């Protein structure tokens, strides 16, 4: 009897795994685990050693990925690829320079003013907590805010000032680092322009190393994963920054431009917008609790409008990942690649998810085409019937013939 499943081709690794006993499988896993960890450590060491090169390549690839859409649109409407790439590149460069000359100095000035006024806000927050504690005592509630006031008076004040100072120093260091490492900036600009012109040739050369049957699905899945994620995050961040900045300026929130743009930038990362709203609300609460409640209400309303009405209408569902796996992907990306790891963590997780779904779909299709056990038994019985027919005929003739005795 032949098993129909045995006719399916199996890889050598799968055949080897099926031959092993359960104990041998455990031993194989125990021996393979250290090798996997060692390889991961080696790759991480190599990444750290060539980190600057990887950063330049990744940033240039991301910029070229974004600018490829208007470039392709211009190329479809009559311009040559080189001309379209030059026009889009120059326009993007002018926009970045314009933002750096106009908007960045305003934000940086407000950041300096916030750091200078932070001690005053901390004192105001302490006074509000003391007033709230007095009201709680008058009402007779078994709640004491003395410990929180003491923490705010000693450690919290120093911690917030240190955090604000580090944030300001980070901006300064980023500016200085950009000027000092001018060579990396120039390499990024040049590589972005080159990839914008020859992205298809470069990508085809990379994809050719893969098996032919997965080249096209892999390219399409990778493109859609990064496209949907980044476009969705940019839409969320842009509308959130515009809506919050306008609302904060309308309600005359101190440092409204700084707070609105900060939340918008943090919204580029999943869960970043919510964290930014809580941070800004906490800072405003130090100055005025009533104003902080208004800020929180406006921010939540704008966030819900953007995430549940504007963005889905423009793009639809972005990642399709469970929030838990999004959080795990962000933590993993931060651990492996820092900020850039966080940026590419979620689309990479989406790519892995789509690859696993494709593998599962192939296996399901193979299983559906396999004959069931009942069908197999029917085929085997039908194959055995011709062999039994002569014996049945002889038996019938013997029963019909008369006895010679």
mmCIF file of C-alpha atoms in Angstrom:
data_model
loop_
_atom_site.group_PDB
_atom_site.id
_atom_site.type_symbol
_atom_site.label_atom_id
_atom_site.label_comp_id
_atom_site.label_asym_id
_atom_site.label_seq_id
_atom_site.Cartn_x
_atom_site.Cartn_y
_atom_site.Cartn_z
ATOM 1 C CA UNK A 1 0.000 0.000 0.000
ATOM 2 C CA UNK A 2 1.440 3.363 -1.023
ATOM 3 C CA UNK A 3 0.976 6.470 1.114
ATOM 4 C CA UNK A 4 -0.034 9.368 -1.171
ATOM 5 C CA UNK A 5 1.687 11.838 1.130
ATOM 6 C CA UNK A 6 5.030 10.173 0.502
ATOM 7 C CA UNK A 7 4.908 11.293 -3.129
ATOM 8 C CA UNK A 8 5.248 14.960 -2.104
ATOM 9 C CA UNK A 9 8.819 16.261 -2.342
ATOM 10 C CA UNK A 10 10.434 16.977 1.014
ATOM 11 C CA UNK A 11 13.580 18.848 1.784
ATOM 12 C CA UNK A 12 16.592 17.010 3.149
ATOM 13 C CA UNK A 13 16.337 18.939 6.391
ATOM 14 C CA UNK A 14 12.708 17.886 6.875
ATOM 15 C CA UNK A 15 13.470 14.252 6.102
ATOM 16 C CA UNK A 16 16.385 14.319 8.519
ATOM 17 C CA UNK A 17 14.176 15.871 11.224
ATOM 18 C CA UNK A 18 11.481 13.210 10.787
ATOM 19 C CA UNK A 19 14.022 10.405 11.201
ATOM 20 C CA UNK A 20 15.230 11.737 14.581
ATOM 21 C CA UNK A 21 13.811 10.435 17.824
ATOM 22 C CA UNK A 22 12.331 12.915 20.361
ATOM 23 C CA UNK A 23 15.502 12.751 22.459
ATOM 24 C CA UNK A 24 17.674 13.370 19.415
ATOM 25 C CA UNK A 25 15.518 16.352 18.486
ATOM 26 C CA UNK A 26 16.015 17.887 21.934
ATOM 27 C CA UNK A 27 19.763 17.338 21.641
ATOM 28 C CA UNK A 28 19.778 18.961 18.186
ATOM 29 C CA UNK A 29 17.892 21.999 19.502
ATOM 30 C CA UNK A 30 20.233 22.254 22.500
ATOM 31 C CA UNK A 31 23.259 22.180 20.190
ATOM 32 C CA UNK A 32 21.791 24.636 17.670
ATOM 33 C CA UNK A 33 20.707 27.271 20.220
ATOM 34 C CA UNK A 34 24.268 28.378 21.180
ATOM 35 C CA UNK A 35 25.230 28.584 17.507
ATOM 36 C CA UNK A 36 22.241 30.805 16.783
ATOM 37 C CA UNK A 37 23.099 33.071 19.719
ATOM 38 C CA UNK A 38 26.737 33.208 18.605
ATOM 39 C CA UNK A 39 25.756 34.145 15.058
ATOM 40 C CA UNK A 40 23.411 36.852 16.361
ATOM 41 C CA UNK A 41 26.213 38.248 18.521
ATOM 42 C CA UNK A 42 28.597 38.233 15.557
ATOM 43 C CA UNK A 43 26.084 40.060 13.365
ATOM 44 C CA UNK A 44 25.480 42.634 16.107
ATOM 45 C CA UNK A 45 29.247 43.182 16.443
ATOM 46 C CA UNK A 46 29.592 43.656 12.704
ATOM 47 C CA UNK A 47 26.667 46.087 12.743
ATOM 48 C CA UNK A 48 28.268 48.154 15.507
ATOM 49 C CA UNK A 49 31.597 48.241 13.669
ATOM 50 C CA UNK A 50 30.008 49.424 10.403
ATOM 51 C CA UNK A 51 27.227 51.396 12.075
ATOM 52 C CA UNK A 52 27.984 54.711 10.379
ATOM 53 C CA UNK A 53 27.969 53.042 6.961
ATOM 54 C CA UNK A 54 24.693 51.248 7.700
ATOM 55 C CA UNK A 55 23.133 54.485 8.925
ATOM 56 C CA UNK A 56 24.107 56.313 5.742
ATOM 57 C CA UNK A 57 22.756 53.500 3.551
ATOM 58 C CA UNK A 58 19.515 53.184 5.511
ATOM 59 C CA UNK A 59 18.797 56.921 5.628
ATOM 60 C CA UNK A 60 19.569 57.313 1.937
ATOM 61 C CA UNK A 61 17.386 54.316 1.083
ATOM 62 C CA UNK A 62 14.479 55.723 3.097
ATOM 63 C CA UNK A 63 14.754 59.151 1.478
ATOM 64 C CA UNK A 64 14.981 57.578 -1.962
ATOM 65 C CA UNK A 65 11.983 55.382 -1.145
ATOM 66 C CA UNK A 66 9.867 58.426 -0.255
ATOM 67 C CA UNK A 67 11.008 60.526 -3.199
ATOM 68 C CA UNK A 68 10.523 57.694 -5.670
ATOM 69 C CA UNK A 69 6.749 58.224 -5.767
ATOM 70 C CA UNK A 70 6.771 61.808 -7.114
ATOM 71 C CA UNK A 71 9.695 60.872 -9.358
ATOM 72 C CA UNK A 72 7.759 57.980 -10.895
ATOM 73 C CA UNK A 73 4.701 60.208 -11.311
ATOM 74 C CA UNK A 74 6.723 62.819 -13.219
ATOM 75 C CA UNK A 75 8.374 60.107 -15.307
ATOM 76 C CA UNK A 76 4.942 58.789 -16.290
ATOM 77 C CA UNK A 77 3.914 62.265 -17.448
ATOM 78 C CA UNK A 78 6.648 62.860 -19.991
ATOM 79 C CA UNK A 79 9.875 63.630 -18.121
ATOM 80 C CA UNK A 80 12.899 61.396 -18.297
ATOM 81 C CA UNK A 81 13.830 59.489 -15.191
ATOM 82 C CA UNK A 82 16.986 61.547 -14.634
ATOM 83 C CA UNK A 83 15.181 64.858 -15.113
ATOM 84 C CA UNK A 84 12.320 63.849 -12.823
ATOM 85 C CA UNK A 85 14.767 62.686 -10.154
ATOM 86 C CA UNK A 86 16.674 65.989 -10.340
ATOM 87 C CA UNK A 87 13.494 68.081 -10.056
ATOM 88 C CA UNK A 88 12.125 66.095 -7.098
ATOM 89 C CA UNK A 89 15.503 66.058 -5.356
ATOM 90 C CA UNK A 90 15.971 69.816 -5.642
ATOM 91 C CA UNK A 91 12.414 70.535 -4.452
ATOM 92 C CA UNK A 92 12.851 68.237 -1.443
ATOM 93 C CA UNK A 93 16.196 69.850 -0.637
ATOM 94 C CA UNK A 94 14.657 73.342 -0.802
ATOM 95 C CA UNK A 95 11.815 72.255 1.507
ATOM 96 C CA UNK A 96 14.248 70.842 4.070
ATOM 97 C CA UNK A 97 16.411 73.963 3.942
ATOM 98 C CA UNK A 98 13.325 76.186 4.256
ATOM 99 C CA UNK A 99 12.108 74.292 7.321
ATOM 100 C CA UNK A 100 15.566 74.409 8.823
ATOM 101 C CA UNK A 101 15.801 78.169 8.364
ATOM 102 C CA UNK A 102 12.266 79.139 9.487
ATOM 103 C CA UNK A 103 10.668 76.524 11.735
ATOM 104 C CA UNK A 104 13.635 74.952 13.506
ATOM 105 C CA UNK A 105 14.925 78.212 15.052
ATOM 106 C CA UNK A 106 11.459 78.979 16.475
ATOM 107 C CA UNK A 107 11.162 75.536 18.014
ATOM 108 C CA UNK A 108 14.694 75.717 19.397
ATOM 109 C CA UNK A 109 13.987 79.118 20.964
ATOM 110 C CA UNK A 110 10.836 77.825 22.651
ATOM 111 C CA UNK A 111 12.802 74.813 23.943
ATOM 112 C CA UNK A 112 15.335 77.120 25.541
ATOM 113 C CA UNK A 113 12.548 79.185 27.130
ATOM 114 C CA UNK A 114 10.887 76.028 28.472
ATOM 115 C CA UNK A 115 14.105 74.887 30.130
ATOM 116 C CA UNK A 116 14.552 78.345 31.670
ATOM 117 C CA UNK A 117 10.968 78.431 33.039
ATOM 118 C CA UNK A 118 10.821 74.836 34.196
ATOM 119 C CA UNK A 119 11.839 75.626 37.820
ATOM 120 C CA UNK A 120 9.011 78.174 37.983
ATOM 121 C CA UNK A 121 6.537 75.586 36.690
ATOM 122 C CA UNK A 122 7.760 73.062 39.247
ATOM 123 C CA UNK A 123 7.143 75.530 42.069
ATOM 124 C CA UNK A 124 3.672 76.209 40.680
ATOM 125 C CA UNK A 125 2.950 72.484 40.554
ATOM 126 C CA UNK A 126 4.060 72.102 44.156
ATOM 127 C CA UNK A 127 1.741 74.903 45.280
ATOM 128 C CA UNK A 128 -1.192 73.336 43.442
ATOM 129 C CA UNK A 129 -0.521 69.985 45.103
ATOM 130 C CA UNK A 130 -0.420 71.658 48.513
ATOM 131 C CA UNK A 131 -3.762 73.357 47.867
ATOM 132 C CA UNK A 132 -5.229 70.054 46.680
ATOM 133 C CA UNK A 133 -3.879 68.346 49.804
ATOM 134 C CA UNK A 134 -5.539 70.957 52.020
ATOM 135 C CA UNK A 135 -8.888 70.407 50.287
ATOM 136 C CA UNK A 136 -8.560 66.649 50.726
ATOM 137 C CA UNK A 137 -7.881 67.135 54.451
ATOM 138 C CA UNK A 138 -10.931 69.399 54.803
ATOM 139 C CA UNK A 139 -13.133 66.771 53.121
ATOM 140 C CA UNK A 140 -11.770 64.114 55.436
ATOM 141 C CA UNK A 141 -10.618 61.740 52.684
ATOM 142 C CA UNK A 142 -7.947 59.217 53.729
ATOM 143 C CA UNK A 143 -5.512 60.500 51.111
ATOM 144 C CA UNK A 144 -2.200 62.226 51.756
ATOM 145 C CA UNK A 145 -0.148 63.997 49.105
ATOM 146 C CA UNK A 146 2.721 64.878 51.434
ATOM 147 C CA UNK A 147 4.953 62.151 50.006
ATOM 148 C CA UNK A 148 4.340 63.301 46.435
ATOM 149 C CA UNK A 149 5.027 66.919 47.415
ATOM 150 C CA UNK A 150 8.265 65.890 49.097
ATOM 151 C CA UNK A 151 9.347 63.889 46.053
ATOM 152 C CA UNK A 152 8.501 66.815 43.805
ATOM 153 C CA UNK A 153 10.413 69.181 46.069
ATOM 154 C CA UNK A 154 13.576 67.067 46.056
ATOM 155 C CA UNK A 155 14.080 64.447 43.393
ATOM 156 C CA UNK A 156 11.450 65.191 40.734
ATOM 157 C CA UNK A 157 12.625 68.761 40.331
ATOM 158 C CA UNK A 158 16.203 67.684 39.691
ATOM 159 C CA UNK A 159 15.122 64.847 37.414
ATOM 160 C CA UNK A 160 12.928 67.064 35.235
ATOM 161 C CA UNK A 161 15.595 69.715 34.977
ATOM 162 C CA UNK A 162 18.163 67.082 34.056
ATOM 163 C CA UNK A 163 15.807 65.581 31.466
ATOM 164 C CA UNK A 164 15.095 68.975 29.931
ATOM 165 C CA UNK A 165 18.802 69.771 29.877
ATOM 166 C CA UNK A 166 19.612 66.452 28.219
ATOM 167 C CA UNK A 167 16.921 67.039 25.604
ATOM 168 C CA UNK A 168 18.316 70.471 24.826
ATOM 169 C CA UNK A 169 21.861 69.141 24.745
ATOM 170 C CA UNK A 170 20.708 66.354 22.444
ATOM 171 C CA UNK A 171 19.426 68.928 19.975
ATOM 172 C CA UNK A 172 22.694 70.856 20.224
ATOM 173 C CA UNK A 173 24.770 67.711 19.858
ATOM 174 C CA UNK A 174 22.705 66.660 16.854
ATOM 175 C CA UNK A 175 23.354 70.028 15.210
ATOM 176 C CA UNK A 176 27.059 69.936 16.031
ATOM 177 C CA UNK A 177 27.321 66.300 14.941
ATOM 178 C CA UNK A 178 25.647 67.138 11.659
ATOM 179 C CA UNK A 179 28.165 69.907 11.029
ATOM 180 C CA UNK A 180 31.182 67.897 12.184
ATOM 181 C CA UNK A 181 30.246 64.748 10.269
ATOM 182 C CA UNK A 182 29.666 66.712 7.121
ATOM 183 C CA UNK A 183 31.149 63.889 5.080
ATOM 184 C CA UNK A 184 28.382 61.485 6.158
ATOM 185 C CA UNK A 185 25.767 64.114 5.326
ATOM 186 C CA UNK A 186 27.236 64.646 1.865
ATOM 187 C CA UNK A 187 27.454 60.887 1.295
ATOM 188 C CA UNK A 188 23.807 60.545 2.293
ATOM 189 C CA UNK A 189 22.764 63.302 -0.106
ATOM 190 C CA UNK A 190 24.785 61.892 -2.997
ATOM 191 C CA UNK A 191 23.647 58.304 -2.345
ATOM 192 C CA UNK A 192 20.018 59.434 -2.127
ATOM 193 C CA UNK A 193 20.243 61.118 -5.514
ATOM 194 C CA UNK A 194 21.946 58.073 -7.044
ATOM 195 C CA UNK A 195 19.351 55.661 -5.648
ATOM 196 C CA UNK A 196 16.589 57.941 -6.850
ATOM 197 C CA UNK A 197 17.925 57.573 -10.393
ATOM 198 C CA UNK A 198 18.958 53.911 -10.376
ATOM 199 C CA UNK A 199 16.829 52.336 -7.668
ATOM 200 C CA UNK A 200 15.335 49.716 -9.995
ATOM 201 C CA UNK A 201 18.742 48.496 -11.214
ATOM 202 C CA UNK A 202 20.122 48.325 -7.662
ATOM 203 C CA UNK A 203 17.078 46.490 -6.341
ATOM 204 C CA UNK A 204 17.044 44.015 -9.228
ATOM 205 C CA UNK A 205 20.679 43.215 -8.534
ATOM 206 C CA UNK A 206 19.859 42.474 -4.884
ATOM 207 C CA UNK A 207 16.724 40.442 -5.551
ATOM 208 C CA UNK A 208 18.487 38.231 -8.120
ATOM 209 C CA UNK A 209 20.250 36.483 -5.235
ATOM 210 C CA UNK A 210 16.881 35.054 -4.164
ATOM 211 C CA UNK A 211 15.142 32.054 -5.769
ATOM 212 C CA UNK A 212 13.236 33.080 -8.882
ATOM 213 C CA UNK A 213 9.855 31.920 -7.619
ATOM 214 C CA UNK A 214 9.953 34.296 -4.618
ATOM 215 C CA UNK A 215 11.626 37.309 -6.218
ATOM 216 C CA UNK A 216 8.443 39.037 -7.365
ATOM 217 C CA UNK A 217 6.321 38.208 -4.247
ATOM 218 C CA UNK A 218 9.134 39.325 -1.958
ATOM 219 C CA UNK A 219 9.597 42.635 -3.787
ATOM 220 C CA UNK A 220 5.881 43.359 -3.789
ATOM 221 C CA UNK A 221 5.424 42.446 -0.117
ATOM 222 C CA UNK A 222 8.415 44.531 0.935
ATOM 223 C CA UNK A 223 7.224 47.529 -1.075
ATOM 224 C CA UNK A 224 3.675 47.380 0.277
ATOM 225 C CA UNK A 225 4.821 46.843 3.871
ATOM 226 C CA UNK A 226 7.106 49.874 3.930
ATOM 227 C CA UNK A 227 4.781 51.970 1.791
ATOM 228 C CA UNK A 228 1.677 51.424 3.894
ATOM 229 C CA UNK A 229 3.490 51.830 7.187
ATOM 230 C CA UNK A 230 5.502 54.959 6.406
ATOM 231 C CA UNK A 231 2.743 56.706 4.498
ATOM 232 C CA UNK A 232 0.302 55.920 7.307
ATOM 233 C CA UNK A 233 2.666 57.183 9.995
ATOM 234 C CA UNK A 234 3.490 60.334 8.031
ATOM 235 C CA UNK A 235 -0.206 61.055 7.518
ATOM 236 C CA UNK A 236 -0.919 60.547 11.229
ATOM 237 C CA UNK A 237 2.038 62.655 12.314
ATOM 238 C CA UNK A 238 1.362 65.484 9.861
ATOM 239 C CA UNK A 239 -2.337 65.896 10.626
ATOM 240 C CA UNK A 240 -1.733 65.425 14.343
ATOM 241 C CA UNK A 241 0.991 68.082 14.387
ATOM 242 C CA UNK A 242 -1.117 70.540 12.383
ATOM 243 C CA UNK A 243 -4.269 69.929 14.428
ATOM 244 C CA UNK A 244 -2.561 70.063 17.834
ATOM 245 C CA UNK A 245 -0.396 73.066 17.011
ATOM 246 C CA UNK A 246 -3.438 75.013 15.774
ATOM 247 C CA UNK A 247 -5.482 73.987 18.834
ATOM 248 C CA UNK A 248 -2.715 74.846 21.294
ATOM 249 C CA UNK A 249 -2.206 78.263 19.711
ATOM 250 C CA UNK A 250 -5.987 78.824 19.751
ATOM 251 C CA UNK A 251 -6.218 77.958 23.463
ATOM 252 C CA UNK A 252 -3.063 80.019 24.116
ATOM 253 C CA UNK A 253 -1.155 77.094 25.552
ATOM 254 C CA UNK A 254 2.408 78.118 26.474
ATOM 255 C CA UNK A 255 4.946 76.827 23.966
ATOM 256 C CA UNK A 256 2.131 75.564 21.762
ATOM 257 C CA UNK A 257 4.334 75.328 18.662
ATOM 258 C CA UNK A 258 6.958 73.291 20.507
ATOM 259 C CA UNK A 259 4.405 70.960 22.125
ATOM 260 C CA UNK A 260 2.386 70.409 18.956
ATOM 261 C CA UNK A 261 5.407 69.639 16.782
ATOM 262 C CA UNK A 262 6.923 67.425 19.484
ATOM 263 C CA UNK A 263 3.798 65.264 19.655
ATOM 264 C CA UNK A 264 3.671 65.143 15.852
ATOM 265 C CA UNK A 265 7.275 63.966 15.600
ATOM 266 C CA UNK A 266 6.744 61.358 18.299
ATOM 267 C CA UNK A 267 3.684 60.113 16.379
ATOM 268 C CA UNK A 268 5.997 58.900 13.618
ATOM 269 C CA UNK A 269 6.562 55.888 15.883
ATOM 270 C CA UNK A 270 3.613 53.722 17.026
ATOM 271 C CA UNK A 271 2.386 54.731 20.498
ATOM 272 C CA UNK A 272 4.632 57.791 20.281
ATOM 273 C CA UNK A 273 1.708 60.197 19.915
ATOM 274 C CA UNK A 274 0.037 58.946 23.093
ATOM 275 C CA UNK A 275 3.305 59.159 25.028
ATOM 276 C CA UNK A 276 3.854 62.692 23.755
ATOM 277 C CA UNK A 277 0.340 63.748 24.794
ATOM 278 C CA UNK A 278 0.875 62.424 28.331
ATOM 279 C CA UNK A 279 4.260 64.150 28.554
ATOM 280 C CA UNK A 280 2.930 67.514 27.380
ATOM 281 C CA UNK A 281 -0.114 67.237 29.658
ATOM 282 C CA UNK A 282 2.136 66.543 32.646
ATOM 283 C CA UNK A 283 4.291 69.563 31.889
ATOM 284 C CA UNK A 284 1.303 71.880 31.448
ATOM 285 C CA UNK A 285 -0.241 70.507 34.668
ATOM 286 C CA UNK A 286 2.740 71.864 36.590
ATOM 287 C CA UNK A 287 1.678 75.344 35.560
ATOM 288 C CA UNK A 288 -2.126 75.010 35.528
ATOM 289 C CA UNK A 289 -4.150 71.839 36.140
ATOM 290 C CA UNK A 290 -7.252 73.300 34.475
ATOM 291 C CA UNK A 291 -5.279 74.169 31.334
ATOM 292 C CA UNK A 292 -3.718 70.692 31.396
ATOM 293 C CA UNK A 293 -7.178 69.088 31.358
ATOM 294 C CA UNK A 294 -8.090 71.233 28.345
ATOM 295 C CA UNK A 295 -4.859 70.222 26.616
ATOM 296 C CA UNK A 296 -5.535 66.546 27.311
ATOM 297 C CA UNK A 297 -9.126 66.757 26.059
ATOM 298 C CA UNK A 298 -8.205 68.604 22.862
ATOM 299 C CA UNK A 299 -5.249 66.308 22.171
ATOM 300 C CA UNK A 300 -7.295 63.125 22.639
ATOM 301 C CA UNK A 301 -10.093 64.455 20.394
ATOM 302 C CA UNK A 302 -7.666 65.455 17.638
ATOM 303 C CA UNK A 303 -5.816 62.140 17.922
ATOM 304 C CA UNK A 304 -9.008 60.116 17.650
ATOM 305 C CA UNK A 305 -10.183 62.139 14.650
ATOM 306 C CA UNK A 306 -6.869 61.650 12.860
ATOM 307 C CA UNK A 307 -6.381 57.960 13.671
ATOM 308 C CA UNK A 308 -9.992 56.799 13.283
ATOM 309 C CA UNK A 309 -11.368 59.061 10.569
ATOM 310 C CA UNK A 310 -8.754 60.867 8.456
ATOM 311 C CA UNK A 311 -5.992 58.260 8.151
ATOM 312 C CA UNK A 312 -8.273 55.240 7.485
ATOM 313 C CA UNK A 313 -10.137 57.153 4.782
ATOM 314 C CA UNK A 314 -6.876 58.018 3.031
ATOM 315 C CA UNK A 315 -5.005 54.747 3.366
ATOM 316 C CA UNK A 316 -7.048 52.150 5.231
ATOM 317 C CA UNK A 317 -5.589 49.684 7.703
ATOM 318 C CA UNK A 318 -1.844 50.267 7.842
ATOM 319 C CA UNK A 319 -0.046 47.319 9.406
ATOM 320 C CA UNK A 320 -2.577 44.673 10.367
ATOM 321 C CA UNK A 321 -0.375 43.734 13.326
ATOM 322 C CA UNK A 322 -1.615 43.135 16.824
ATOM 323 C CA UNK A 323 -0.585 46.039 19.131
ATOM 324 C CA UNK A 324 1.338 43.573 21.288
ATOM 325 C CA UNK A 325 3.559 42.538 18.378
ATOM 326 C CA UNK A 326 3.974 46.181 17.357
ATOM 327 C CA UNK A 327 5.269 46.910 20.854
ATOM 328 C CA UNK A 328 7.603 43.889 20.751
ATOM 329 C CA UNK A 329 8.899 44.953 17.326
ATOM 330 C CA UNK A 330 9.619 48.478 18.563
ATOM 331 C CA UNK A 331 11.511 47.218 21.620
ATOM 332 C CA UNK A 332 13.511 44.809 19.471
ATOM 333 C CA UNK A 333 14.322 47.486 16.919
ATOM 334 C CA UNK A 334 15.426 49.899 19.651
ATOM 335 C CA UNK A 335 17.674 47.240 21.160
ATOM 336 C CA UNK A 336 19.254 46.284 17.846
ATOM 337 C CA UNK A 337 19.499 49.553 15.912
ATOM 338 C CA UNK A 338 18.554 52.438 18.182
ATOM 339 C CA UNK A 339 16.343 55.112 16.666
ATOM 340 C CA UNK A 340 16.675 53.808 13.116
ATOM 341 C CA UNK A 341 15.843 50.344 14.405
ATOM 342 C CA UNK A 342 12.626 51.748 15.838
ATOM 343 C CA UNK A 343 11.827 53.390 12.501
ATOM 344 C CA UNK A 344 12.118 50.191 10.453
ATOM 345 C CA UNK A 345 10.993 47.730 13.162
ATOM 346 C CA UNK A 346 7.271 47.686 12.394
ATOM 347 C CA UNK A 347 7.471 47.358 8.566
ATOM 348 C CA UNK A 348 10.047 44.604 9.030
ATOM 349 C CA UNK A 349 7.645 42.822 11.382
ATOM 350 C CA UNK A 350 4.882 43.238 8.789
ATOM 351 C CA UNK A 351 7.166 41.700 6.159
ATOM 352 C CA UNK A 352 7.885 38.709 8.424
ATOM 353 C CA UNK A 353 4.174 38.302 9.118
ATOM 354 C CA UNK A 354 3.310 38.337 5.410
ATOM 355 C CA UNK A 355 6.061 35.802 4.688
ATOM 356 C CA UNK A 356 4.707 33.461 7.379
ATOM 357 C CA UNK A 357 1.177 33.881 6.015
ATOM 358 C CA UNK A 358 2.432 33.007 2.531
ATOM 359 C CA UNK A 359 4.153 29.865 3.809
ATOM 360 C CA UNK A 360 1.026 28.878 5.720
ATOM 361 C CA UNK A 361 -1.128 29.438 2.622
ATOM 362 C CA UNK A 362 1.161 27.217 0.520
ATOM 363 C CA UNK A 363 0.995 24.429 3.089
ATOM 364 C CA UNK A 364 -2.773 24.743 3.328
ATOM 365 C CA UNK A 365 -3.087 24.512 -0.440
ATOM 366 C CA UNK A 366 -0.923 21.387 -0.510
ATOM 367 C CA UNK A 367 -2.997 19.781 2.223
ATOM 368 C CA UNK A 368 -6.227 20.592 0.393
ATOM 369 C CA UNK A 369 -4.954 18.842 -2.737
ATOM 370 C CA UNK A 370 -4.012 15.726 -0.784
ATOM 371 C CA UNK A 371 -6.642 12.912 -0.966
ATOM 372 C CA UNK A 372 -8.430 12.178 2.261
ATOM 373 C CA UNK A 373 -8.185 8.823 4.058
ATOM 374 C CA UNK A 374 -11.628 7.708 2.824
ATOM 375 C CA UNK A 375 -10.742 8.582 -0.769
ATOM 376 C CA UNK A 376 -7.476 6.661 -0.446
ATOM 377 C CA UNK A 377 -9.244 3.549 0.882
ATOM 378 C CA UNK A 378 -11.809 3.747 -1.939
ATOM 379 C CA UNK A 379 -9.064 3.920 -4.552
ATOM 380 C CA UNK A 380 -7.211 1.002 -3.005
ATOM 381 C CA UNK A 381 -10.381 -1.157 -2.789
ATOM 382 C CA UNK A 382 -11.176 -0.354 -6.418
ATOM 383 C CA UNK A 383 -7.640 -1.354 -7.366
ATOM 384 C CA UNK A 384 -8.003 -4.703 -5.564
ATOM 385 C CA UNK A 385 -11.415 -5.603 -7.043
ATOM 386 C CA UNK A 386 -10.157 -6.917 -10.463
ATOM 387 C CA UNK A 387 -7.850 -9.363 -8.700
ATOM 388 C CA UNK A 388 -10.763 -10.821 -6.699
ATOM 389 C CA UNK A 389 -13.181 -11.148 -9.631
ATOM 390 C CA UNK A 390 -11.720 -14.471 -11.112
ATOM 391 C CA UNK A 391 -11.923 -16.202 -7.772
ATOM 392 C CA UNK A 392 -15.523 -15.095 -7.375
ATOM 393 C CA UNK A 393 -16.369 -16.326 -10.878
ATOM 394 C CA UNK A 394 -14.777 -19.737 -10.331
ATOM 395 C CA UNK A 395 -16.637 -20.060 -7.081
ATOM 396 C CA UNK A 396 -19.927 -19.246 -8.787
ATOM 397 C CA UNK A 397 -19.290 -21.812 -11.592
ATOM 398 C CA UNK A 398 -18.402 -24.466 -9.060
ATOM 399 C CA UNK A 399 -21.630 -23.873 -7.230
ATOM 400 C CA UNK A 400 -23.678 -24.097 -10.469
ATOM 401 C CA UNK A 401 -22.099 -27.319 -11.911
ATOM 402 C CA UNK A 402 -23.692 -30.695 -10.893
ATOM 403 C CA UNK A 403 -21.847 -33.087 -8.661
ATOM 404 C CA UNK A 404 -20.130 -35.804 -10.857
ATOM 405 C CA UNK A 405 -20.761 -38.467 -8.210
#
